[in-house]
Coordinates of C-alpha atoms in Angstrom, one line a residue:
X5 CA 47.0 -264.5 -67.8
X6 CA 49.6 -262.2 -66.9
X7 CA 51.5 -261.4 -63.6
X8 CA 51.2 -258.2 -62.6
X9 CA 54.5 -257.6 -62.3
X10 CA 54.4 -259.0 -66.1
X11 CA 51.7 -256.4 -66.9
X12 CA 53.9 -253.5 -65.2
X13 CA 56.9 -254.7 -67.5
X14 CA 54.7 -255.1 -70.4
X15 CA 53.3 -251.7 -69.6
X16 CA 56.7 -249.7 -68.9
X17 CA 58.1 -251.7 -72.4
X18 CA 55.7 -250.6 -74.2
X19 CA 55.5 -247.1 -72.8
X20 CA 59.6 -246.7 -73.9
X21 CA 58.6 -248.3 -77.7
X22 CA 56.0 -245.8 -78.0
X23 CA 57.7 -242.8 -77.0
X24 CA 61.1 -243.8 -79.1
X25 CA 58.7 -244.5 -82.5
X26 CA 57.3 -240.8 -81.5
X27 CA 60.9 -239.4 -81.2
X28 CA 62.3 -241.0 -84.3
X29 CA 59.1 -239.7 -86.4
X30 CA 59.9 -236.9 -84.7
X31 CA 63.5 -236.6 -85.8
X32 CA 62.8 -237.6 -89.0
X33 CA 60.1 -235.0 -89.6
X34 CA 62.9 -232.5 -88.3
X35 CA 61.1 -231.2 -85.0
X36 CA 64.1 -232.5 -83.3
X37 CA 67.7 -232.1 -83.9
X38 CA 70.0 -235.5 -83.7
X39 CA 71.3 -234.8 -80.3
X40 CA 68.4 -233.5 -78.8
X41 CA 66.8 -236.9 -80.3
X42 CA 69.4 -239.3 -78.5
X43 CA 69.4 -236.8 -75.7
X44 CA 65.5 -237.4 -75.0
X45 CA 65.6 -241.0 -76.0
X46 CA 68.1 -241.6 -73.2
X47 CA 66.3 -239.6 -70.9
X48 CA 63.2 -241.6 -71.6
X49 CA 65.0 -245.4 -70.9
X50 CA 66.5 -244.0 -67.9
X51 CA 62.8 -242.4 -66.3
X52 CA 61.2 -245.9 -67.9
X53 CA 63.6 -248.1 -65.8
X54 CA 62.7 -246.1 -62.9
X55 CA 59.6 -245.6 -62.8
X56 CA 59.7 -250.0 -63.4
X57 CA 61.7 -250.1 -60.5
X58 CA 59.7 -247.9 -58.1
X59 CA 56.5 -249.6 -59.2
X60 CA 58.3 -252.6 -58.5
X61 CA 59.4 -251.7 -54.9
X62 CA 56.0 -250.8 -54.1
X63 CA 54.5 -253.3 -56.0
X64 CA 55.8 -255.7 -54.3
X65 CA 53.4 -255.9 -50.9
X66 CA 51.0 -255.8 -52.8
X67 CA 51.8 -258.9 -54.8
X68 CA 52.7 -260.7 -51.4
X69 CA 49.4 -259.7 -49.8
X70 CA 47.6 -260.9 -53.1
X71 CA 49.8 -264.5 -53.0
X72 CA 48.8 -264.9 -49.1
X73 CA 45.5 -264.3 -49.8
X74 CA 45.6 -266.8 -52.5
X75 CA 47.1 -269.5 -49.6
X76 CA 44.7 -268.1 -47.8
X77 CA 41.6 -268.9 -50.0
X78 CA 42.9 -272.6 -50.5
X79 CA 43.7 -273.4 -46.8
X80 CA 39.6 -272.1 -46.1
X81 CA 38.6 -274.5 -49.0
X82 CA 40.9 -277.3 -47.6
X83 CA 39.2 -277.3 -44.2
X84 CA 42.5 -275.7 -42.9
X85 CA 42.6 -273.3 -39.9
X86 CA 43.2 -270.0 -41.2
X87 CA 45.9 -267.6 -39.6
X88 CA 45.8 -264.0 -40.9
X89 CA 49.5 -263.0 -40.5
X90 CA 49.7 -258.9 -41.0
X91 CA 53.6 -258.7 -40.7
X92 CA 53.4 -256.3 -43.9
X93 CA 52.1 -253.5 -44.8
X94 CA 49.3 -253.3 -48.2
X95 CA 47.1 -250.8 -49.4
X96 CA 43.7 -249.9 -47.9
X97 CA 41.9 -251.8 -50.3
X98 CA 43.9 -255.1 -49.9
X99 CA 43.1 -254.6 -45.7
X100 CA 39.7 -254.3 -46.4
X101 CA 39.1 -257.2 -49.1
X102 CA 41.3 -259.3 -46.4
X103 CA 38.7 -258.2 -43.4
X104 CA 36.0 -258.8 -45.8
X105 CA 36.7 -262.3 -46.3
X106 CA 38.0 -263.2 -42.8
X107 CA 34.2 -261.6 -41.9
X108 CA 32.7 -264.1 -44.4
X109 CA 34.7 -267.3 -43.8
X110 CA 34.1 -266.7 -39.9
X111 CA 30.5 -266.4 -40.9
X112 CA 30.2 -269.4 -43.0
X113 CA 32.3 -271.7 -40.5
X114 CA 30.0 -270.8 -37.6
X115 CA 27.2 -271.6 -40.1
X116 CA 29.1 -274.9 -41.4
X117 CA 29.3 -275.9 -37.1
X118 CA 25.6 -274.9 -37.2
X119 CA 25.0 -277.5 -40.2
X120 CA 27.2 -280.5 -38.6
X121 CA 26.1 -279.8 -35.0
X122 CA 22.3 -280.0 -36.2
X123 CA 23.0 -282.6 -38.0
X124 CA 24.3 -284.7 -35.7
X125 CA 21.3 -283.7 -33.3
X126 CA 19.2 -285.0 -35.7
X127 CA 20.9 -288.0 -36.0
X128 CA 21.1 -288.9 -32.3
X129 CA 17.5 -288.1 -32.6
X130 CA 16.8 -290.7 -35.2
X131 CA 18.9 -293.0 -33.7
X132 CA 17.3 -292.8 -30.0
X133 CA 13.8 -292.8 -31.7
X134 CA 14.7 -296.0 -33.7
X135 CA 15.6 -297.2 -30.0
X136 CA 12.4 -295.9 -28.8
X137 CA 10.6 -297.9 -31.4
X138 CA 12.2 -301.2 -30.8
X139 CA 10.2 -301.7 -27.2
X140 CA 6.7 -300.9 -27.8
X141 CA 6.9 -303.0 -31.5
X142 CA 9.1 -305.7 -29.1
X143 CA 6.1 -305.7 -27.0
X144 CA 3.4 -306.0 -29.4
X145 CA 5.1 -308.3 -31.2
X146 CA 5.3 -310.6 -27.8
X147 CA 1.4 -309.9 -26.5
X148 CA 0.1 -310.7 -30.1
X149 CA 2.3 -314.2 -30.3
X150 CA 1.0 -314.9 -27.1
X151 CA -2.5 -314.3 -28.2
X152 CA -2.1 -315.9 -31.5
X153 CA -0.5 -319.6 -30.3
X154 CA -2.7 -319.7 -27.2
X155 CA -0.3 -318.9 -25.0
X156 CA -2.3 -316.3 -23.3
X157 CA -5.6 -317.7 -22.0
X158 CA -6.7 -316.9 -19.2
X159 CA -9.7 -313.9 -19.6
X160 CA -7.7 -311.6 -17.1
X161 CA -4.4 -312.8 -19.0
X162 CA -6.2 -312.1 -22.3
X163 CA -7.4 -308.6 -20.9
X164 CA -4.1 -307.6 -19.6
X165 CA -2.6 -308.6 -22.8
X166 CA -5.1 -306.4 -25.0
X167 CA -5.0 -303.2 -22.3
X168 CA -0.8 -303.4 -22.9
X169 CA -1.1 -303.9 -27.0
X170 CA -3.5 -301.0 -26.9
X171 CA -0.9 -298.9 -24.5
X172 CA 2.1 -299.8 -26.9
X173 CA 0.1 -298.7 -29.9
X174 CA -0.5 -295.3 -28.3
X175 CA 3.1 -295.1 -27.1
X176 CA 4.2 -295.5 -31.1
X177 CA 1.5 -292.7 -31.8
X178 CA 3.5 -290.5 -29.7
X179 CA 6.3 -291.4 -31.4
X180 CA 5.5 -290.8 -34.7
X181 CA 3.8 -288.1 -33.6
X182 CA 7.2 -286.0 -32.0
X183 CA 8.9 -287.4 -35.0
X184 CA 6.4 -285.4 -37.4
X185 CA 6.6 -282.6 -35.2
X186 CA 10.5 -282.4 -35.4
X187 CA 10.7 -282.3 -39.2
X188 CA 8.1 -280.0 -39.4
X189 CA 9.6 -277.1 -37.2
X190 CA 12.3 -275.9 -39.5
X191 CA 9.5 -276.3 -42.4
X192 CA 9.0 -272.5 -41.9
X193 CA 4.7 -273.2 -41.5
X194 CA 3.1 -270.4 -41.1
X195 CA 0.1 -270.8 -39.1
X196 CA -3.0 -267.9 -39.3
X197 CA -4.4 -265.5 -36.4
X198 CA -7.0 -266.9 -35.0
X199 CA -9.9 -265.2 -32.0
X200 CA -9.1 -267.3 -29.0
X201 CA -11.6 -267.9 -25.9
X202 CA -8.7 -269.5 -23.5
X203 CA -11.6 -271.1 -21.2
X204 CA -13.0 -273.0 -24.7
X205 CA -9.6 -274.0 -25.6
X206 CA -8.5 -275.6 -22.6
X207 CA -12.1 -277.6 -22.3
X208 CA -11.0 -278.7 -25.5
X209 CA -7.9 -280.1 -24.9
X210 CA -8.6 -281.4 -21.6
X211 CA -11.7 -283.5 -23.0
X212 CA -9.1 -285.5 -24.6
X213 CA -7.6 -286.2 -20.9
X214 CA -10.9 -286.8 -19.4
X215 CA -10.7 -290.7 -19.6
X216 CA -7.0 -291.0 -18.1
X217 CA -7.6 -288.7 -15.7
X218 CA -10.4 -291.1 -14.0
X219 CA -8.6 -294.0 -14.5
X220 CA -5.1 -292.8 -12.9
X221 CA -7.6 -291.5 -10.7
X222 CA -5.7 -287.5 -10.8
X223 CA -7.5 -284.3 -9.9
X224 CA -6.9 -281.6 -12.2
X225 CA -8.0 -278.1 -11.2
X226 CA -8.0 -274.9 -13.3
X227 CA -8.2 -271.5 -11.8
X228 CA -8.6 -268.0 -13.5
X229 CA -7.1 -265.8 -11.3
X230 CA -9.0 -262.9 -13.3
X231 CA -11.4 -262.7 -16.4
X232 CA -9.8 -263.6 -19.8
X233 CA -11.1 -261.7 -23.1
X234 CA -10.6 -263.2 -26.1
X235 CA -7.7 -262.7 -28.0
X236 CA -6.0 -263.8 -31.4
X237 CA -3.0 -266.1 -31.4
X238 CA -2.0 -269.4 -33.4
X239 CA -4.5 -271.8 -32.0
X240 CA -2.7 -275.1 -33.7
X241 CA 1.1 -274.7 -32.3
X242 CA -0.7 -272.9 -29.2
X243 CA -3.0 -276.3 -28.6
X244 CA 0.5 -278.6 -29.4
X245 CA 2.2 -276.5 -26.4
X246 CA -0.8 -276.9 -24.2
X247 CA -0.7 -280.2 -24.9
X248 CA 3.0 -281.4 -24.4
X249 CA 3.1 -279.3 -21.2
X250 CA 0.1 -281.4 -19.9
X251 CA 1.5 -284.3 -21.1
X252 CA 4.6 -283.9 -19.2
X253 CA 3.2 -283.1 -16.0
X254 CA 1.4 -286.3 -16.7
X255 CA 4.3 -288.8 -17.4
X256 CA 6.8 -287.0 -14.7
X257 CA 3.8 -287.7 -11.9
X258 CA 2.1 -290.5 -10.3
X259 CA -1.2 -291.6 -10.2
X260 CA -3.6 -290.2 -7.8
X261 CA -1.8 -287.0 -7.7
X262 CA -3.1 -283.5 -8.5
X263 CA -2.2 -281.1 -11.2
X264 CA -3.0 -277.6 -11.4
X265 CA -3.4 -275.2 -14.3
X266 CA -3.7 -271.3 -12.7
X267 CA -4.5 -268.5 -15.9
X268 CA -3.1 -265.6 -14.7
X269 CA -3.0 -261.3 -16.8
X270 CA -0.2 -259.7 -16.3
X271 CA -0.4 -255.9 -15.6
X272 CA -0.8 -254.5 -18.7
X273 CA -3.0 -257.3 -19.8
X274 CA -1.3 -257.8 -23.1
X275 CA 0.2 -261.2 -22.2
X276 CA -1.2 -264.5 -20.3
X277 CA 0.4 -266.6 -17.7
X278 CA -0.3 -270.2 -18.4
X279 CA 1.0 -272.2 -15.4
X280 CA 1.1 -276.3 -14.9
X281 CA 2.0 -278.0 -11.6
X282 CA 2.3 -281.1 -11.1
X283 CA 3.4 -283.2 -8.2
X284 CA 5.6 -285.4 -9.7
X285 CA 9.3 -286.0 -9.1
X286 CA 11.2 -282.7 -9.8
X287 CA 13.4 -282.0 -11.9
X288 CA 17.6 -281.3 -10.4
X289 CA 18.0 -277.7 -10.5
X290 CA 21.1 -278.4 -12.4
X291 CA 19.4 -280.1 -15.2
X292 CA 16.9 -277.4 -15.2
X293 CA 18.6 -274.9 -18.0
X294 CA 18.7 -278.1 -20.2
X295 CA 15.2 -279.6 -20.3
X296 CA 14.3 -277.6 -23.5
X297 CA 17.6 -279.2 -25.5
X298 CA 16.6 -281.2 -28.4
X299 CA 19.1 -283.5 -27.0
X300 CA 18.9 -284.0 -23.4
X301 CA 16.7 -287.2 -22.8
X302 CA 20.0 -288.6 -24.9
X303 CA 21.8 -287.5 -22.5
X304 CA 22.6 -290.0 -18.7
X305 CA 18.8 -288.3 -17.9
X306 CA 17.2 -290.4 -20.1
X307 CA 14.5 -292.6 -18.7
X308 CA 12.9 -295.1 -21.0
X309 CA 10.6 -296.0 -18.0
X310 CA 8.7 -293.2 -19.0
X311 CA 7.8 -293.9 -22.7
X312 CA 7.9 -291.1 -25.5
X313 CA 10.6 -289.3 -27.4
X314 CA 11.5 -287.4 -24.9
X315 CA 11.2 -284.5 -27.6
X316 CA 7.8 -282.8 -26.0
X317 CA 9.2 -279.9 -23.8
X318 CA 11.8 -279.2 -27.2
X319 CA 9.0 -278.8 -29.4
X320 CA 6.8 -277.0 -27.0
X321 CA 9.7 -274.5 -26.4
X322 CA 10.6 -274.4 -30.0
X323 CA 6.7 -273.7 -31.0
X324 CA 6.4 -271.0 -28.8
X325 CA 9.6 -269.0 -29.8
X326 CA 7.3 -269.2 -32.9
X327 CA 4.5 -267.3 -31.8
X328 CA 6.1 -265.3 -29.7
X329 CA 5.6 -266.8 -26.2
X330 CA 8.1 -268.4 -23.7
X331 CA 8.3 -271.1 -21.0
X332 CA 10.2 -271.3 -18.2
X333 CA 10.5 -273.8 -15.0
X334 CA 10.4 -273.7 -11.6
X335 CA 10.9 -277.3 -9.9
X336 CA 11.8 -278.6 -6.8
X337 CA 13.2 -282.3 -6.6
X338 CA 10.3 -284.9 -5.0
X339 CA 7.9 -282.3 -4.7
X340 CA 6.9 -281.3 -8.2
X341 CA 7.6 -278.6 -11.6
X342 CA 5.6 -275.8 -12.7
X343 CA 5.7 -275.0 -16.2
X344 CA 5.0 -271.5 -17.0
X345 CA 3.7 -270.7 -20.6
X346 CA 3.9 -266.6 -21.4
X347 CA 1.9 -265.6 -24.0
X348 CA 1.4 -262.8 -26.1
X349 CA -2.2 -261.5 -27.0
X350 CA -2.6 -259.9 -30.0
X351 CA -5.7 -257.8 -30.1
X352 CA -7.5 -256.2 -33.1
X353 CA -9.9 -253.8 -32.9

């Protein structure tokens, strides 16, 4: 392909051909006299030449605008930092195919950092889980040695040995569990509307608490502060949130202590206030704004005492940006966290 200043050339060239063939037809069919025939000729060359300087003069930003553009173009493919240098002038539609692209190559670099920062999210994720792994399987591995080569005889010994295989079986559950919950997040699941009796739904999950509960010897109450009506909401990523929340206040607390769950209306009554306290060991306020953080539990917080992922309080804030709720924290440091659950009731008639 051509240049354009080739094409202009080409085009101005050509233009002076055409019009000399028309004038020499024309002076040869005796429209024109001789003179008048050189006379117009002449004048032609001289306009042609020009007009091809002009165009050239003016031509010219253009063609500079186009060639930084170009550079442009290949330092943005190169990785490079781009620097849009606007020392020249260029026509309207050069300014606004340049803002055009400096509006998409912002756009897709903030969506390339996106990419590499979730990626390497998840793969602190994976690698911390992997860590996670290695303790509970370290531990089963030991107890069921000990069982096999008679190490472990004794019946309390024995006992001991099958309460912890059984506790590092569950811990793995969990494990697997938040790791199946991760991937499945960003899946785009669509979950349907379901008719929601909050008092049911809580029975429900806290069934699944009953037996730790006695044995850590807790006391869980759950107040209504008014009456509930049934509503529609998600009821599976609604029961995980319920879940994880419990779960946390659970971990973060010690045995014997009390939790609360207080079901509160707001004004409206179009939304519900699900709150969980605990009396566990607080969280700093500093670390507060960063509890929901995929990554934080990476992070120098990180207490492997505790068992899990620490990916619970992600997911549960991650699930309910899905259905249109929100949690937020209130804790004090030795004295406990309440985890407050905002929900949206959707009511059909």
């Amino acid at each position: 392909m051509f240049s354009i200043r080739s094409q202009i050339a080409i085009g101005v060239i050509s233009s002076v051909l055409l019009t000399t063939i028309i004038l020499v037809i024309a002076y040869k069919l005796m429209w024109f006299n001789g003179h008048m025939t050189l006379s117009l000729s002449i004048t032609t060359m001289i306009t042609s030449c020009l007009t091809l300087l002009i165009c050239s003069i003016f031509i010219n930003p253009l063609i500079q605008k186009i060639k930084q553009f170009n550079i442009k173009t290949k330092q943005f493919v190169n990785g490079e930092h781009l620097i849009d240098d606007d020392t020249f002038q260029s026509p309207r539609e050069i300014r606004e195919l340049n803002d055009s692209f400096n509006k998409m190559a912002d756009e897709i670099t903030k969506q390339m950092d996106m990419i590499k920062n979730e990626q390497q999210e998840k793969t602190e994720i994976i690698q911390n889980l992997a860590h996670d792994l290695k303790t509970p399987l370290a531990g089963i591995i030991s107890y069921t040695e000990g069982l096999r080569d008679g190490v472990i005889q004794e019946h309390q010994e024995v006992h001991a040995a099958y309460e912890t295989l059984i506790k590092q079986a569950n811990r793995l559950s969990t494990l697997f569990d938040d790791m199946t919950h991760v991937i499945s997040l960003n899946t785009g699941r669509s979950y349907p509307l379901e008719l929601i009796q909050l008092d049911q739904l809580l029975v429900n999950i806290l069934q699944t608490y009953e037996q730790r509960i006695k044995l850590e010897h807790r006391s869980l109450e759950v107040n209504f502060c008014s009456r509930i009506d049934a509503f529609y909401q998600y009821r599976p990523p609604l029961e995980r949130i319920l879940t994880n929340l419990l779960d946390n206040a659970l971990k973060f607390s010690n045995y014997g202590s009390r939790i609360d769950i207080i079901i509160s209306e707001n004004a409206n009554k179009d939304s519900i206030n699900i709150a969980i306290k605990d009396e566990g060991i607080g969280i700093m306020h500093e670390l507060q704004s960063r509890i929901f953080e995929r990554t934080f539990r990476v992070e120098d917080s990180r207490n492997t005492k505790t068992g899990g992922s620490g990916l619970g309080l992600y997911i549960a804030s991650e699930l309910a940006q899905q259905i249109d709720a929100s949690i937020s924290v209130e804790s004090e440091l030795n004295v406990g966290t309440t985890m407050m659950l905002t929900l949206k009731k959707f009511n059909f008639s």
